[in-house]
Coordinates of N, CA and C and ligand atoms in Angstrom, one line a residue:
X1 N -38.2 -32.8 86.6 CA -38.3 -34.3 86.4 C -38.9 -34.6 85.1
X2 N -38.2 -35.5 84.2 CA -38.3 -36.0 82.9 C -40.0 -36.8 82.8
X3 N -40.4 -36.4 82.3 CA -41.4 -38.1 82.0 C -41.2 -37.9 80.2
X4 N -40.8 -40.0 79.8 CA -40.8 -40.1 79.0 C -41.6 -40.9 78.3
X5 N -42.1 -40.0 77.2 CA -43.5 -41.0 76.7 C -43.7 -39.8 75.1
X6 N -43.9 -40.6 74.1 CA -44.1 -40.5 72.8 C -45.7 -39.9 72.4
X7 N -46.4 -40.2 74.0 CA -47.6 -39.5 73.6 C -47.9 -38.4 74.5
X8 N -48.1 -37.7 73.7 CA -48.5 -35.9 74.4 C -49.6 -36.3 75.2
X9 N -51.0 -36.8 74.9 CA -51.9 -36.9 76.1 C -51.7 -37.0 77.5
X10 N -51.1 -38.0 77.0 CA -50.1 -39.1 78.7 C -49.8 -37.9 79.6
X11 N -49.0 -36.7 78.9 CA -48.2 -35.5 79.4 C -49.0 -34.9 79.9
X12 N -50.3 -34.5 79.3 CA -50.8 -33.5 79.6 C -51.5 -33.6 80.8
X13 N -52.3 -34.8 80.9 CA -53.0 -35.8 82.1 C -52.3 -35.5 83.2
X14 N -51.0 -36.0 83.1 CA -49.8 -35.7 84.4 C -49.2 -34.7 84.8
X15 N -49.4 -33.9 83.7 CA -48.8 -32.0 84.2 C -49.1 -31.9 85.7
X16 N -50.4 -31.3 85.5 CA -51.2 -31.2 86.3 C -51.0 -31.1 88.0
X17 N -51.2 -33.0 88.2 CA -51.0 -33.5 88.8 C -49.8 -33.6 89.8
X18 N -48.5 -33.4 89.0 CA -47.7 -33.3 89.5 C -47.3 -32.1 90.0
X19 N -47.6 -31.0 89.4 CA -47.4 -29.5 89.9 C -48.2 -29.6 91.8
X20 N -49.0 -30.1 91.5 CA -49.9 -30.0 93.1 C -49.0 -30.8 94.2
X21 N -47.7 -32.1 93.6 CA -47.7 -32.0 94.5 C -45.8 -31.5 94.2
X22 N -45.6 -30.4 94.1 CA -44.6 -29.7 93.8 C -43.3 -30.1 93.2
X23 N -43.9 -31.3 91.8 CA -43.0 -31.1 91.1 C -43.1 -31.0 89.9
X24 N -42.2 -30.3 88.9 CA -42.4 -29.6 87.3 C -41.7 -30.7 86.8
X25 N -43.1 -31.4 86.1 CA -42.2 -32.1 84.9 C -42.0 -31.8 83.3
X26 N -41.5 -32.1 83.2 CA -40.7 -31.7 81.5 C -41.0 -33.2 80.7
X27 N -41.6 -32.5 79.6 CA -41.9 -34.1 78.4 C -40.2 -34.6 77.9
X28 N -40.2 -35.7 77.8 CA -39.2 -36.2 76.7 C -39.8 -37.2 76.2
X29 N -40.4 -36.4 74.9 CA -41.2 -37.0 74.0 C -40.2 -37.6 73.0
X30 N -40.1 -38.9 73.6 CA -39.4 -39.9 72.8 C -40.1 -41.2 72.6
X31 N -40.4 -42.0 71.7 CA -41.1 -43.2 71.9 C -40.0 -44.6 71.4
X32 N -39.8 -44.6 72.9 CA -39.0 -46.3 73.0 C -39.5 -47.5 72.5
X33 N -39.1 -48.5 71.7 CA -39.7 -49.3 71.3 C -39.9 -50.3 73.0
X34 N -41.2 -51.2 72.7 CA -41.3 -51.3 73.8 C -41.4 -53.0 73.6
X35 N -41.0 -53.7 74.8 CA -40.6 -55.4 74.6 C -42.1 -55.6 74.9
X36 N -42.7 -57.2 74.9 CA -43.5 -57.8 75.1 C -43.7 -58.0 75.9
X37 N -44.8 -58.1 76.6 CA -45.0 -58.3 78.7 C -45.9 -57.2 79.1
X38 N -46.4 -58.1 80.4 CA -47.3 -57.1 81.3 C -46.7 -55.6 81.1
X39 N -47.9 -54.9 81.7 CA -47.6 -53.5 81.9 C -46.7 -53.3 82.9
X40 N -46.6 -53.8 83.9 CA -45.2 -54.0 84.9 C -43.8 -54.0 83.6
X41 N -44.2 -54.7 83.3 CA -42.6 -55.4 82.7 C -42.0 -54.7 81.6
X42 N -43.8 -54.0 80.7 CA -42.9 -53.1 79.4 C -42.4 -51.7 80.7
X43 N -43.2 -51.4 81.3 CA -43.1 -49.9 82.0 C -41.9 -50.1 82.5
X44 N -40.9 -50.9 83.6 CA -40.0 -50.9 83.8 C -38.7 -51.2 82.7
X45 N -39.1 -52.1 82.2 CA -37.9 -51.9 81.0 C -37.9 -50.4 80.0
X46 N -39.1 -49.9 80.1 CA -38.8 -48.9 79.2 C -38.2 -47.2 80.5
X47 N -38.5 -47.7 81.3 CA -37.8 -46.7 82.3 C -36.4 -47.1 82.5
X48 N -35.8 -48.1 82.5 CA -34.8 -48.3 82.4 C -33.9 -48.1 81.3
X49 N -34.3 -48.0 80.1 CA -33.6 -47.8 78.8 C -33.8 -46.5 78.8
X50 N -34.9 -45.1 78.8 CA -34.9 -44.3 79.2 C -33.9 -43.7 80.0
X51 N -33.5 -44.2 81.3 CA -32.4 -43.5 82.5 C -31.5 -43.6 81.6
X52 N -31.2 -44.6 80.7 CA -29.9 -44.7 80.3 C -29.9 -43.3 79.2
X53 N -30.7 -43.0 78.6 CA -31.1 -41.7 77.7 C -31.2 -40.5 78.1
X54 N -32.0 -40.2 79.2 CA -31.8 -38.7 80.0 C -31.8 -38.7 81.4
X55 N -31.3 -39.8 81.8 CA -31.3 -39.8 83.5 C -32.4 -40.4 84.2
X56 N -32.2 -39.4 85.4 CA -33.5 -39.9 86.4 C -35.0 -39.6 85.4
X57 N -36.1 -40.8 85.8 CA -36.9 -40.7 84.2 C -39.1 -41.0 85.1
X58 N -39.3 -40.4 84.6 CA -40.8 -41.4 85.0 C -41.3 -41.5 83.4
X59 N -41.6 -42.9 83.3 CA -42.9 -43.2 82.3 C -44.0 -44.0 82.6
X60 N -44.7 -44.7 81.8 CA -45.6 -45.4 82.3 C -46.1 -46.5 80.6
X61 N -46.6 -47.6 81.2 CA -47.6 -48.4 80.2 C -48.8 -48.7 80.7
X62 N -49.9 -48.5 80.0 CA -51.3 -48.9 80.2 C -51.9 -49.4 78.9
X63 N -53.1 -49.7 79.4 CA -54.1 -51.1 78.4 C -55.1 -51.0 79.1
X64 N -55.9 -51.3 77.8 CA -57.7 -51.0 78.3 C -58.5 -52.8 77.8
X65 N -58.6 -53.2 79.0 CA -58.8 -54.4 79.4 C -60.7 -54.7 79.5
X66 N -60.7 -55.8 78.2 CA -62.5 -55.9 78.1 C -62.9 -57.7 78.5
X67 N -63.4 -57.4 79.7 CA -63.9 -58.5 80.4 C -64.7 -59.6 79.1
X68 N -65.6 -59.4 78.6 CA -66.0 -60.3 77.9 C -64.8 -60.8 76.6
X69 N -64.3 -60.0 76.5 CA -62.4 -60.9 75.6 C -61.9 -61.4 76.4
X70 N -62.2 -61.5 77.6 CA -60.7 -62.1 78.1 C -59.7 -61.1 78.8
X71 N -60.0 -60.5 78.9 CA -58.9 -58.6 79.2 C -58.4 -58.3 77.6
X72 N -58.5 -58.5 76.9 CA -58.0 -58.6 75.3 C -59.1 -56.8 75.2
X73 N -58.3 -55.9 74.7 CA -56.9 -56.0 74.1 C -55.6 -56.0 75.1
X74 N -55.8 -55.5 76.3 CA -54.8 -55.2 77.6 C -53.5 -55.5 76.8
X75 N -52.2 -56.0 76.8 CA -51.0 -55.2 76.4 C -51.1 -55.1 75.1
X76 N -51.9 -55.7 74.4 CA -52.3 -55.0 72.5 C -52.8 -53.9 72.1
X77 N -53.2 -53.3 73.3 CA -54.3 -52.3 73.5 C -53.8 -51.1 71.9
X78 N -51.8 -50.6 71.7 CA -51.5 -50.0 71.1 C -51.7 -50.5 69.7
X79 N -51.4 -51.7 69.5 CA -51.7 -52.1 68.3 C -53.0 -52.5 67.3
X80 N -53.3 -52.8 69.1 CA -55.5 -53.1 68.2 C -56.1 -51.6 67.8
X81 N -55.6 -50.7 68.8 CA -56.4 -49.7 68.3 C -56.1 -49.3 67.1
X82 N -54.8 -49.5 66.5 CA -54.4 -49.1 64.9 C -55.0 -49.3 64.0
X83 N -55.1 -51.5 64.6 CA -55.8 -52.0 63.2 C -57.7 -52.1 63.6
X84 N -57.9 -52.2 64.6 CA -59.6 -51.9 64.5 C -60.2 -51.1 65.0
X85 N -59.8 -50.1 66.0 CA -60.1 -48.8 66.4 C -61.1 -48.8 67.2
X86 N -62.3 -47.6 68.1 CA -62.8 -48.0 69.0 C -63.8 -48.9 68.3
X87 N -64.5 -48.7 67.2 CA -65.4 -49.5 66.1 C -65.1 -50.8 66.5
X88 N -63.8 -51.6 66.3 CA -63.6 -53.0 65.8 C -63.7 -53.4 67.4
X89 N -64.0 -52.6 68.3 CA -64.0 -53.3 70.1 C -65.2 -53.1 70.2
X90 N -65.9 -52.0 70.5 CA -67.3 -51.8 70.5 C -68.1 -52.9 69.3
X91 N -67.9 -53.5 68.3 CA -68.7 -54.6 67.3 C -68.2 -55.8 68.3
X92 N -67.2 -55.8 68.8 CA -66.8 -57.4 69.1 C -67.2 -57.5 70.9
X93 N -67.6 -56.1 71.4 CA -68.0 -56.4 72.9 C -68.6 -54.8 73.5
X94 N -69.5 -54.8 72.9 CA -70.2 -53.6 73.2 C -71.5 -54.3 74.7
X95 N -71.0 -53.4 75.7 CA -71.7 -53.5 76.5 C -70.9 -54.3 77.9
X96 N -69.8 -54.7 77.8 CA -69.2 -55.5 78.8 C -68.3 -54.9 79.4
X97 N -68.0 -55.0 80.6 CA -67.2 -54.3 81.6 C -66.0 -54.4 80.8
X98 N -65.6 -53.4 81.2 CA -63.8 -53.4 80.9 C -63.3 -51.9 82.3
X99 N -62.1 -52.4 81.7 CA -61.2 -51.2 82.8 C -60.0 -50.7 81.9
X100 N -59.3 -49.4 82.1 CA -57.8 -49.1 81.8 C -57.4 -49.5 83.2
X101 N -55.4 -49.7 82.8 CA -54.8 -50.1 83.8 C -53.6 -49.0 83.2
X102 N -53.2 -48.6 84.4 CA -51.7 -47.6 84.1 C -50.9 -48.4 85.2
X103 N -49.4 -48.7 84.5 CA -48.4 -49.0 85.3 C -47.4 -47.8 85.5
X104 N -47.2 -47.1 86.5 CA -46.2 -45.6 86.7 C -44.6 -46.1 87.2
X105 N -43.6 -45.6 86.5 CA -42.7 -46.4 87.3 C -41.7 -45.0 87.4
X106 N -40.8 -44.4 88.9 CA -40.0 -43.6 88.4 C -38.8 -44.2 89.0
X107 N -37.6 -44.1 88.2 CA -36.4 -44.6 87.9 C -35.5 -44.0 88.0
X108 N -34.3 -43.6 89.0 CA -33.0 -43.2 89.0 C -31.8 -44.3 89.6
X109 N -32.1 -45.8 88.8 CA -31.1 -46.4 89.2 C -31.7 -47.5 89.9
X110 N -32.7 -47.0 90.9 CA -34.2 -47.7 91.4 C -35.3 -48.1 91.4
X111 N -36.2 -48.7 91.5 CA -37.4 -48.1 90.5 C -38.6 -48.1 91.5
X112 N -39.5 -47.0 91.5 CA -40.8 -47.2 92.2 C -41.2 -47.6 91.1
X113 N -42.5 -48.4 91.9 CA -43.8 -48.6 91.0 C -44.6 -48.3 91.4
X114 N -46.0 -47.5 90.8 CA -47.4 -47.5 91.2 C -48.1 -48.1 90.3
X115 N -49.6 -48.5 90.3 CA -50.5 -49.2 89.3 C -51.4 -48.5 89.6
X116 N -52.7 -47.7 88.4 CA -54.2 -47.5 88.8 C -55.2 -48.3 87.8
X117 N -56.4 -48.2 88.3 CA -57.7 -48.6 87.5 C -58.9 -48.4 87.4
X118 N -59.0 -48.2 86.6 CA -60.8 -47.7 86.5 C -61.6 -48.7 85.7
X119 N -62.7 -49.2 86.4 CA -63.7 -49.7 85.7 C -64.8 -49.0 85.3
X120 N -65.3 -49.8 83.9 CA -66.6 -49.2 83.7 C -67.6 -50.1 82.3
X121 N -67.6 -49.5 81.3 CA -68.7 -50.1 80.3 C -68.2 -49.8 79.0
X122 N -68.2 -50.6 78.3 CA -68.1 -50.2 76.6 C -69.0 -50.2 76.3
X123 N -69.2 -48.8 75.4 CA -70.6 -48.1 75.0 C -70.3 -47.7 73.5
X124 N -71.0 -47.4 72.8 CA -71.0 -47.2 71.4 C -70.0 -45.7 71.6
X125 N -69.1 -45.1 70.4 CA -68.1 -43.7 70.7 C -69.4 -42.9 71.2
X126 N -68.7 -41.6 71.9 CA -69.0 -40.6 72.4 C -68.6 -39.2 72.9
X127 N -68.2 -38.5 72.1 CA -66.8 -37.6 72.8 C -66.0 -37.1 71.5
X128 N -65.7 -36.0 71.6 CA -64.2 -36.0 70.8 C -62.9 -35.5 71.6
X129 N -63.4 -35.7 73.0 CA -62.0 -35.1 73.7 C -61.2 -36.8 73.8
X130 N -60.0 -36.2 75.0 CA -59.2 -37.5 75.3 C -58.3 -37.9 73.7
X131 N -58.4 -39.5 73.8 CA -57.8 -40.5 73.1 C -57.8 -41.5 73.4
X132 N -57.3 -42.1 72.2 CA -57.4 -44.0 72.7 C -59.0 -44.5 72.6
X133 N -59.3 -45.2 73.5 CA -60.3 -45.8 74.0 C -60.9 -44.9 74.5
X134 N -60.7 -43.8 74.8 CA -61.5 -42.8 75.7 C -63.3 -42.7 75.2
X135 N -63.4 -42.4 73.7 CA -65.0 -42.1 74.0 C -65.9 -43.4 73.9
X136 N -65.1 -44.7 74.0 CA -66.0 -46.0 74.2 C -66.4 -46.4 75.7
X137 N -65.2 -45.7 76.6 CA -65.6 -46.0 77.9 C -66.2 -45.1 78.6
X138 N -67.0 -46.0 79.1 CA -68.5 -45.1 80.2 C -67.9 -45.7 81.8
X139 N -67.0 -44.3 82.1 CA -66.8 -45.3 83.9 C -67.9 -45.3 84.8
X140 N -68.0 -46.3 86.0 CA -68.7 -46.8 86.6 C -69.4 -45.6 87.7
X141 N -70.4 -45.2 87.5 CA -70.8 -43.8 88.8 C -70.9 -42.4 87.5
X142 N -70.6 -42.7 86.2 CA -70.5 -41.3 85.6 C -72.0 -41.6 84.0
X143 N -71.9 -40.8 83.6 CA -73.2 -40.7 82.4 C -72.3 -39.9 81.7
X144 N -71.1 -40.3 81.6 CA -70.9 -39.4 80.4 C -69.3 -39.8 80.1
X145 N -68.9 -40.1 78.6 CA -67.6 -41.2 78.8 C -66.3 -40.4 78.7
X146 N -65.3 -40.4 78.7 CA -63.9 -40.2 79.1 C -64.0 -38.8 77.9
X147 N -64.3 -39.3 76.8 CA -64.1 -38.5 75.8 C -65.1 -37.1 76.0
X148 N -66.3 -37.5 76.4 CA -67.0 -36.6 76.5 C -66.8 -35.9 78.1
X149 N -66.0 -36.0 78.6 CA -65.9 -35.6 79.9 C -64.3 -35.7 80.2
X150 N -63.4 -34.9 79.4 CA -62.1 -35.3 79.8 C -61.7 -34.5 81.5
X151 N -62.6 -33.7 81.7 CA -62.1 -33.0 82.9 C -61.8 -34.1 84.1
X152 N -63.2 -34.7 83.9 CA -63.7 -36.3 85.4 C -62.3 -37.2 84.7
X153 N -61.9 -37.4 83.1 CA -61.3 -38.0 83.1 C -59.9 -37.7 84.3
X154 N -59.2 -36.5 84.3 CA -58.5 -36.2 84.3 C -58.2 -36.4 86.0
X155 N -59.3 -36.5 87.0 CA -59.1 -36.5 88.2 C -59.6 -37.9 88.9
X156 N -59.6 -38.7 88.0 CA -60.3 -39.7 88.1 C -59.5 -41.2 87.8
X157 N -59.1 -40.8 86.4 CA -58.7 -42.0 85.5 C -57.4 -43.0 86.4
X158 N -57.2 -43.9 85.4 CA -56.3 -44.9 86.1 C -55.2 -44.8 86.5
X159 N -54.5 -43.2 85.2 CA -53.4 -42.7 85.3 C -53.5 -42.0 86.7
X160 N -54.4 -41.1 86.2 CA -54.9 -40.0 88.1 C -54.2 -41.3 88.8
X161 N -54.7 -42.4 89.3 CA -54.8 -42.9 90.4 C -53.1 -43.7 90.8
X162 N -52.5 -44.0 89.3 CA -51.2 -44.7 89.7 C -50.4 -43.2 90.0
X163 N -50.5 -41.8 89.3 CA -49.4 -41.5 89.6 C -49.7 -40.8 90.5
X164 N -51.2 -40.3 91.0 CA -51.1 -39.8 92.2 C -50.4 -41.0 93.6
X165 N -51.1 -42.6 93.2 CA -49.9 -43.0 94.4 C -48.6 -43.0 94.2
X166 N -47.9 -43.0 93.3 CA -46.4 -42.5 93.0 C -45.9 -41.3 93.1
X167 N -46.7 -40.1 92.8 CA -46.0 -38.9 93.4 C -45.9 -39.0 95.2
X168 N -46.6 -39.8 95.4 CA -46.8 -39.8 97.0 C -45.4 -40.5 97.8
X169 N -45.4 -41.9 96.8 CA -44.2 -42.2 97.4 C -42.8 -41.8 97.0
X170 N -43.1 -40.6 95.9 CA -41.5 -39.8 95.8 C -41.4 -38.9 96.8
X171 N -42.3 -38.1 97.0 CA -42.5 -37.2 98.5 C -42.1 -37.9 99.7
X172 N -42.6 -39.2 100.1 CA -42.4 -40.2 101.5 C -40.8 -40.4 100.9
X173 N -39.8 -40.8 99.9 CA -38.5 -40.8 99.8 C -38.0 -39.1 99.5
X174 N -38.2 -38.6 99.3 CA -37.7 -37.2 99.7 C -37.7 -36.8 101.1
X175 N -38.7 -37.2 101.9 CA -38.8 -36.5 103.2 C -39.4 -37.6 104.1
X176 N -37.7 -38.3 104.1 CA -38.6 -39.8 105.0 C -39.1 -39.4 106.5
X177 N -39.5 -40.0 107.3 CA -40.2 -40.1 108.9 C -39.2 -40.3 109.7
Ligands
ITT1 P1 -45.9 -44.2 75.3 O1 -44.9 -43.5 74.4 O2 -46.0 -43.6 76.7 O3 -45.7 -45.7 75.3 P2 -48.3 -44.9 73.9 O4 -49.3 -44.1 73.2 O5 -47.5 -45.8 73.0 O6 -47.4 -44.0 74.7 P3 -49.3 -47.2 75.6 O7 -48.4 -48.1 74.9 O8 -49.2 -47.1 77.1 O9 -49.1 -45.7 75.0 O10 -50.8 -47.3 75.3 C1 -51.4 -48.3 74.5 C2 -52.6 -47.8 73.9 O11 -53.7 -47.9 74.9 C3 -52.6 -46.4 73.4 O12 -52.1 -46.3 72.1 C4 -54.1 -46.1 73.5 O13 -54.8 -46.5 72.3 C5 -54.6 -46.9 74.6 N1 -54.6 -46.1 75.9 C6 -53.7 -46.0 76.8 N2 -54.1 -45.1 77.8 C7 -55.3 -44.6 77.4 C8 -56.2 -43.7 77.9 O14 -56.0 -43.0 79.0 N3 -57.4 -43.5 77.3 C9 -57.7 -44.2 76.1 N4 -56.9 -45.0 75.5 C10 -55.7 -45.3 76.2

């Protein structure tokens, strides 16, 4: 099974996961330009342009959403981090809840969807593991942030939680009742 996504992280997060529940996915490390719109809406359009590229496909869009902005950066998330990095979030809302959101979608003509999310705290960096936003967020129950704990991240995070409910419901359509 293909997942397509331009970023290696994304990949590595989902290996994993997907092996446990017996399926081998394969990167196609391609980066689709992606339309404007919720995480629903880029994730499925870019799954759909994808199929047209290497078939049956899984990708996903996520955004790390800060309560005292507004959810801001949530679908900017790619572009703020370029131009102000975890620095220019942590100066403008250090200390206010936020969450990542993963939208999972896998596509052969059809499309599932799954969503996950984790809440927690923007805290000054911390970490050199992960990516993204990882060593500003402190999730909720943990002392220690994504970056500096990529393992918790890994079984934990928003991704963990959308694609573990989407491997679930490719299993339930593989082997309906
Ligand atoms: P795709 O090719 O799969 O689209 P991408 O890196 O462009 O990969 P997104 O558009 O989904 O990913 O993500 C937008 C940004 O949000 C991304 O560049 C990171 O800065 C941030 N982000 C997403 N997931 C994250 C995570 O798990 N931890 C930290 N930051 C994350």
């Amino acid at each position: 099974m293909k997942f397509l996504t331009g970023n290696e992280h994304k990949f590595r997060e989902v290996r994993g996961l997907a092996e446990q529940f017996g399926f081998h996915l394969e990167w196609a490390n391609l980066s689709l330009p992606e339309i404007r719109g919720s995480l629903r809406e880029v994730a499925l359009a870019k799954a759909r342009d994808a199929f047209e590229r290497v078939g049956p496909v899984i990708c996903e869009d996520s955004g790390f959403f800060v309560e005292d902005l507004n959810g801001f950066p949530g679908e900017y998330s790619k572009w703020v981090f370029q131009k102000l990095g975890c620095e220019g979030i942590v100066r403008l809302a250090k200390g206010s809840r936020a969450c990542f959101r993963t939208v999972a979608v896998y596509y052969d003509g059809r499309p599932l969807v799954a969503s996950g999310e984790i809440w927690g705290e923007v805290v000054e960096p911390r970490g050199s593991g992960g990516f993204g936003y990882d060593p500003i967020f402190l999730p909720d129950g943990h002392s220690r942030t994504f970056a500096e704990d990529p393992l918790y991240k890994l079984e934990n995070s928003h991704r963990f939680r959308a694609f573990r409910t989407l491997f679930k419901l490719l299993k339930k359509q593989e082997s309906p009742v």
